[in-house]
């Protein structure tokens, strides 16, 4: 599963501890219910930004390098403390797009996930924004989570974001509704608005592209609202009553 920066951080650029703690409770529940989980977590740049007052202008690359380096420490430390309450071991995986490109690095990346899962360690993955070269970066963590889902042959990819799913119109307009199912032959691209939250890099366009390509690889994809209480157990136990968009695998 992937969680976006807009779920993990508050408007003030701080980690939303209550939200993260609730997500950790739900991931612990998933593991107790027999699911292996890989967590792709954004939020490093968003929460690193407020760590330091910088008195001169930084360009976008400098900002990303500096804030991701500082924010990732905060993010992983908080996950460590929260998961420790459940005696769940976590491992940090910081990766780059190059690790998915040659066969050798791809196999190596897969072996890394496998050894963690075999040993019951929860991988928490993010792009290594600190050393990534801009032109060679993932579009965003949606793309990264899709590549990982395919690499490990996941049963399901859940993209948790700040809205309930893919809408058939502007979500702020009355009358717009969440599209519940997208089948392999449904063309819903006309509904994708190029809007983004102001914290992460992704948006509905990239979620949609990731969802299509992952569903094509035979994996169910769900887009749901990570700010809704108990969303993960609800998606598993009571999917028909839980608002979300599901892309059916082909
Ligand atoms: N890797 C970025 C971060 O941790 C997030 C990228 C994205 O928004 O998808 O801040």
Tab-separated table of C-alpha atoms and ligand atoms in Angstrom:
chain	number	residue	atom	x	y	z
A	1	UNK	CA	0.000	0.000	0.000
A	2	UNK	CA	0.999	3.591	-0.535
A	3	UNK	CA	0.189	6.549	1.669
A	4	UNK	CA	0.446	10.097	0.341
A	5	UNK	CA	1.998	13.144	1.979
A	6	UNK	CA	-1.438	14.786	2.250
A	7	UNK	CA	-2.579	11.959	4.545
A	8	UNK	CA	0.548	11.908	6.691
A	9	UNK	CA	1.139	15.592	7.294
A	10	UNK	CA	-0.946	18.420	8.707
A	11	UNK	CA	-1.568	21.708	6.920
A	12	UNK	CA	1.271	23.173	8.943
A	13	UNK	CA	3.796	20.704	7.477
A	14	UNK	CA	4.082	18.574	10.622
A	15	UNK	CA	3.644	14.814	10.710
A	16	UNK	CA	0.055	14.058	11.660
A	17	UNK	CA	0.824	11.780	14.584
A	18	UNK	CA	-2.809	10.875	15.236
A	19	UNK	CA	-3.341	9.879	11.620
A	20	UNK	CA	-0.089	7.941	11.424
A	21	UNK	CA	-0.862	6.157	14.636
A	22	UNK	CA	-4.292	5.171	13.295
A	23	UNK	CA	-2.706	3.874	10.088
A	24	UNK	CA	-0.189	1.855	12.068
A	25	UNK	CA	-3.059	0.314	14.094
A	26	UNK	CA	-4.730	-0.690	10.843
A	27	UNK	CA	-1.559	-2.137	9.308
A	28	UNK	CA	-1.027	-4.145	12.494
A	29	UNK	CA	-4.585	-5.423	12.104
A	30	UNK	CA	-3.883	-6.408	8.480
A	31	UNK	CA	-0.796	-8.346	9.521
A	32	UNK	CA	-2.711	-10.062	12.299
A	33	UNK	CA	-5.312	-11.001	9.701
A	34	UNK	CA	-2.633	-12.780	7.667
A	35	UNK	CA	-1.669	-10.149	5.093
A	36	UNK	CA	1.952	-9.370	4.261
A	37	UNK	CA	2.233	-5.620	3.911
A	38	UNK	CA	4.753	-3.436	2.104
A	39	UNK	CA	4.262	0.225	2.946
A	40	UNK	CA	5.311	2.893	0.468
A	41	UNK	CA	5.247	6.098	2.469
A	42	UNK	CA	5.632	9.639	1.198
A	43	UNK	CA	5.839	12.587	3.547
A	44	UNK	CA	9.577	13.110	3.900
A	45	UNK	CA	9.879	16.350	1.945
A	46	UNK	CA	6.589	17.695	3.337
A	47	UNK	CA	7.612	17.180	6.961
A	48	UNK	CA	11.298	18.111	6.456
A	49	UNK	CA	10.378	21.539	5.152
A	50	UNK	CA	9.426	22.921	8.557
A	51	UNK	CA	12.487	21.524	10.323
A	52	UNK	CA	14.852	24.267	9.368
A	53	UNK	CA	14.636	28.013	8.777
A	54	UNK	CA	16.737	28.689	5.709
A	55	UNK	CA	17.679	32.355	5.277
A	56	UNK	CA	18.475	32.199	1.570
A	57	UNK	CA	16.709	30.898	-1.514
A	58	UNK	CA	17.147	27.230	-2.340
A	59	UNK	CA	16.421	25.901	-5.797
A	60	UNK	CA	13.995	23.019	-6.170
A	61	UNK	CA	16.711	20.350	-6.255
A	62	UNK	CA	18.403	21.740	-3.146
A	63	UNK	CA	15.069	21.883	-1.351
A	64	UNK	CA	14.248	18.296	-2.226
A	65	UNK	CA	17.682	17.043	-1.190
A	66	UNK	CA	17.788	18.939	2.074
A	67	UNK	CA	14.196	18.467	3.213
A	68	UNK	CA	13.921	14.819	2.212
A	69	UNK	CA	17.119	14.014	4.109
A	70	UNK	CA	15.797	15.691	7.254
A	71	UNK	CA	12.183	14.624	6.885
A	72	UNK	CA	12.928	10.958	6.241
A	73	UNK	CA	14.611	10.711	9.644
A	74	UNK	CA	11.515	12.079	11.368
A	75	UNK	CA	9.186	9.904	9.361
A	76	UNK	CA	10.976	6.626	9.935
A	77	UNK	CA	11.579	7.385	13.612
A	78	UNK	CA	7.900	7.913	14.179
A	79	UNK	CA	7.019	4.709	12.322
A	80	UNK	CA	9.623	2.880	14.393
A	81	UNK	CA	8.086	4.070	17.669
A	82	UNK	CA	4.521	3.391	16.564
A	83	UNK	CA	5.179	-0.100	15.192
A	84	UNK	CA	7.271	-1.020	18.211
A	85	UNK	CA	4.101	-0.807	20.317
A	86	UNK	CA	2.920	-3.833	18.310
A	87	UNK	CA	6.327	-5.559	18.333
A	88	UNK	CA	6.446	-5.149	14.569
A	89	UNK	CA	9.927	-4.822	13.122
A	90	UNK	CA	10.276	-2.317	10.340
A	91	UNK	CA	13.005	-1.896	7.745
A	92	UNK	CA	13.695	1.208	5.709
A	93	UNK	CA	14.121	0.880	1.938
A	94	UNK	CA	15.181	4.010	0.081
A	95	UNK	CA	15.328	3.388	-3.618
A	96	UNK	CA	15.776	5.047	-6.992
A	97	UNK	CA	14.327	4.405	-10.418
A	98	UNK	CA	17.668	3.042	-11.577
A	99	UNK	CA	17.129	0.103	-9.212
A	100	UNK	CA	14.236	-1.022	-11.411
A	101	UNK	CA	16.029	-0.619	-14.703
A	102	UNK	CA	18.701	-3.267	-15.163
A	103	UNK	CA	17.835	-6.911	-14.591
A	104	UNK	CA	20.580	-7.193	-11.985
A	105	UNK	CA	19.382	-4.265	-9.868
A	106	UNK	CA	15.753	-5.348	-10.273
A	107	UNK	CA	16.529	-8.835	-8.950
A	108	UNK	CA	18.538	-7.316	-6.158
A	109	UNK	CA	15.690	-5.000	-5.208
A	110	UNK	CA	13.248	-7.917	-5.243
A	111	UNK	CA	15.567	-10.058	-3.099
A	112	UNK	CA	15.701	-7.226	-0.572
A	113	UNK	CA	11.899	-7.151	-0.278
A	114	UNK	CA	11.721	-10.908	-0.078
A	115	UNK	CA	14.237	-11.298	2.697
A	116	UNK	CA	12.382	-8.714	4.742
A	117	UNK	CA	8.969	-10.306	4.198
A	118	UNK	CA	10.300	-13.813	4.867
A	119	UNK	CA	11.610	-12.567	8.180
A	120	UNK	CA	8.389	-10.821	9.050
A	121	UNK	CA	9.899	-7.358	8.770
A	122	UNK	CA	7.635	-4.642	7.380
A	123	UNK	CA	9.410	-2.792	4.548
A	124	UNK	CA	8.762	0.962	4.576
A	125	UNK	CA	9.760	2.267	1.173
A	126	UNK	CA	10.342	5.746	-0.181
A	127	UNK	CA	12.237	7.202	-3.065
A	128	UNK	CA	15.736	8.203	-2.087
A	129	UNK	CA	15.018	11.828	-2.957
A	130	UNK	CA	18.251	12.940	-1.370
A	131	UNK	CA	20.425	11.321	-4.042
A	132	UNK	CA	17.977	10.860	-6.932
A	133	UNK	CA	18.916	12.641	-10.121
A	134	UNK	CA	15.975	14.782	-11.172
A	135	UNK	CA	15.674	13.510	-14.740
A	136	UNK	CA	15.780	9.904	-13.531
A	137	UNK	CA	13.247	10.139	-10.738
A	138	UNK	CA	9.956	8.280	-10.346
A	139	UNK	CA	7.093	10.531	-11.362
A	140	UNK	CA	6.001	10.140	-7.729
A	141	UNK	CA	5.431	7.438	-5.144
A	142	UNK	CA	2.318	6.228	-6.966
A	143	UNK	CA	4.575	5.053	-9.763
A	144	UNK	CA	7.036	3.585	-7.268
A	145	UNK	CA	4.301	1.672	-5.435
A	146	UNK	CA	3.019	0.272	-8.751
A	147	UNK	CA	6.472	-0.995	-9.685
A	148	UNK	CA	6.839	-2.621	-6.287
A	149	UNK	CA	3.395	-4.240	-6.446
A	150	UNK	CA	4.334	-5.798	-9.785
A	151	UNK	CA	7.798	-6.767	-8.627
A	152	UNK	CA	6.575	-8.707	-5.601
A	153	UNK	CA	3.468	-10.055	-7.351
A	154	UNK	CA	1.148	-8.369	-4.849
A	155	UNK	CA	-2.457	-9.482	-4.516
A	156	UNK	CA	-3.637	-5.918	-4.160
A	157	UNK	CA	-2.326	-2.344	-4.275
A	158	UNK	CA	-4.076	0.227	-2.078
A	159	UNK	CA	-3.365	3.905	-2.792
A	160	UNK	CA	-4.418	5.974	0.213
A	161	UNK	CA	-4.957	9.613	-0.565
A	162	UNK	CA	-6.939	12.644	0.617
A	163	UNK	CA	-10.091	11.928	-1.437
A	164	UNK	CA	-12.500	8.997	-1.536
A	165	UNK	CA	-11.524	7.742	-4.978
A	166	UNK	CA	-11.846	8.665	-8.614
A	167	UNK	CA	-14.823	10.979	-9.158
A	168	UNK	CA	-16.972	11.308	-12.254
A	169	UNK	CA	-16.571	15.102	-12.058
A	170	UNK	CA	-14.974	17.769	-9.904
A	171	UNK	CA	-15.070	16.358	-6.319
A	172	UNK	CA	-16.019	19.791	-4.968
A	173	UNK	CA	-19.101	20.025	-7.209
A	174	UNK	CA	-22.372	18.640	-5.851
A	175	UNK	CA	-23.506	15.719	-7.955
A	176	UNK	CA	-20.009	14.321	-8.491
A	177	UNK	CA	-19.735	10.760	-7.325
A	178	UNK	CA	-16.975	8.269	-6.773
A	179	UNK	CA	-16.711	5.708	-9.560
A	180	UNK	CA	-16.801	2.411	-7.692
A	181	UNK	CA	-15.495	0.052	-10.351
A	182	UNK	CA	-13.249	0.488	-13.328
A	183	UNK	CA	-13.161	-2.553	-15.588
A	184	UNK	CA	-10.347	-3.369	-18.041
A	185	UNK	CA	-12.339	-1.930	-20.961
A	186	UNK	CA	-13.899	1.088	-19.253
A	187	UNK	CA	-12.623	4.409	-20.529
A	188	UNK	CA	-12.792	6.796	-17.594
A	189	UNK	CA	-9.825	8.959	-18.599
A	190	UNK	CA	-12.152	11.904	-19.309
A	191	UNK	CA	-12.879	12.142	-15.589
A	192	UNK	CA	-9.279	12.622	-14.534
A	193	UNK	CA	-8.645	16.184	-13.383
A	194	UNK	CA	-5.056	17.391	-13.272
A	195	UNK	CA	-5.447	18.707	-9.692
A	196	UNK	CA	-2.905	17.837	-7.026
A	197	UNK	CA	-2.565	18.409	-3.323
A	198	UNK	CA	0.072	21.010	-2.564
A	199	UNK	CA	2.311	18.693	-0.569
A	200	UNK	CA	3.146	15.571	-2.597
A	201	UNK	CA	4.222	15.160	-6.208
A	202	UNK	CA	1.417	12.834	-7.322
A	203	UNK	CA	-2.192	13.563	-8.191
A	204	UNK	CA	-5.150	11.722	-9.663
A	205	UNK	CA	-3.527	11.495	-13.111
A	206	UNK	CA	-0.602	9.532	-11.810
A	207	UNK	CA	-2.811	7.371	-9.576
A	208	UNK	CA	-4.933	6.587	-12.589
A	209	UNK	CA	-1.933	5.693	-14.786
A	210	UNK	CA	-0.452	3.539	-12.045
A	211	UNK	CA	-3.790	1.859	-11.390
A	212	UNK	CA	-4.310	1.028	-15.072
A	213	UNK	CA	-0.884	-0.447	-15.538
A	214	UNK	CA	-0.962	-2.441	-12.276
A	215	UNK	CA	-4.477	-3.770	-12.968
A	216	UNK	CA	-3.271	-4.816	-16.424
A	217	UNK	CA	-0.616	-6.892	-14.682
A	218	UNK	CA	-3.406	-8.802	-12.921
A	219	UNK	CA	-3.367	-6.974	-9.570
A	220	UNK	CA	-6.437	-5.361	-7.944
A	221	UNK	CA	-5.943	-1.653	-7.293
A	222	UNK	CA	-7.913	0.403	-4.815
A	223	UNK	CA	-7.898	4.182	-4.430
A	224	UNK	CA	-9.376	5.214	-1.078
A	225	UNK	CA	-9.327	7.971	1.500
A	226	UNK	CA	-6.559	7.530	4.080
A	227	UNK	CA	-8.188	10.168	6.277
A	228	UNK	CA	-11.243	8.008	6.899
A	229	UNK	CA	-11.164	6.148	10.184
A	230	UNK	CA	-10.616	2.418	9.882
A	231	UNK	CA	-10.420	2.522	6.089
A	232	UNK	CA	-8.187	-0.559	5.665
A	233	UNK	CA	-10.252	-3.016	7.755
A	234	UNK	CA	-13.391	-1.563	6.158
A	235	UNK	CA	-12.021	-2.222	2.649
A	236	UNK	CA	-11.285	-5.828	3.576
A	237	UNK	CA	-14.332	-6.635	5.688
A	238	UNK	CA	-17.046	-4.540	4.188
A	239	UNK	CA	-15.963	-3.371	0.721
A	240	UNK	CA	-19.463	-2.848	-0.660
A	241	UNK	CA	-20.309	-0.304	2.074
A	242	UNK	CA	-16.915	1.425	1.914
A	243	UNK	CA	-16.525	4.235	-0.539
A	244	UNK	CA	-13.499	3.754	-2.853
A	245	UNK	CA	-12.600	3.111	-6.493
A	246	UNK	CA	-11.486	-0.343	-7.508
A	247	UNK	CA	-9.671	-1.153	-10.741
A	248	UNK	CA	-10.433	-4.703	-11.676
A	249	UNK	CA	-7.465	-6.767	-12.805
A	250	UNK	CA	-7.306	-8.040	-16.349
B	1	LIG	N1	9.209	10.899	-1.965
B	1	LIG	C1	8.494	12.100	-1.640
B	1	LIG	C2	8.517	12.353	-0.146
B	1	LIG	O1	8.748	11.467	0.629
B	1	LIG	C3	7.045	12.048	-2.062
B	1	LIG	C4	6.816	11.858	-3.539
B	1	LIG	C5	5.322	11.920	-3.861
B	1	LIG	O2	4.671	12.872	-3.440
B	1	LIG	O3	4.813	11.004	-4.498
B	1	LIG	O4	8.292	13.451	0.274
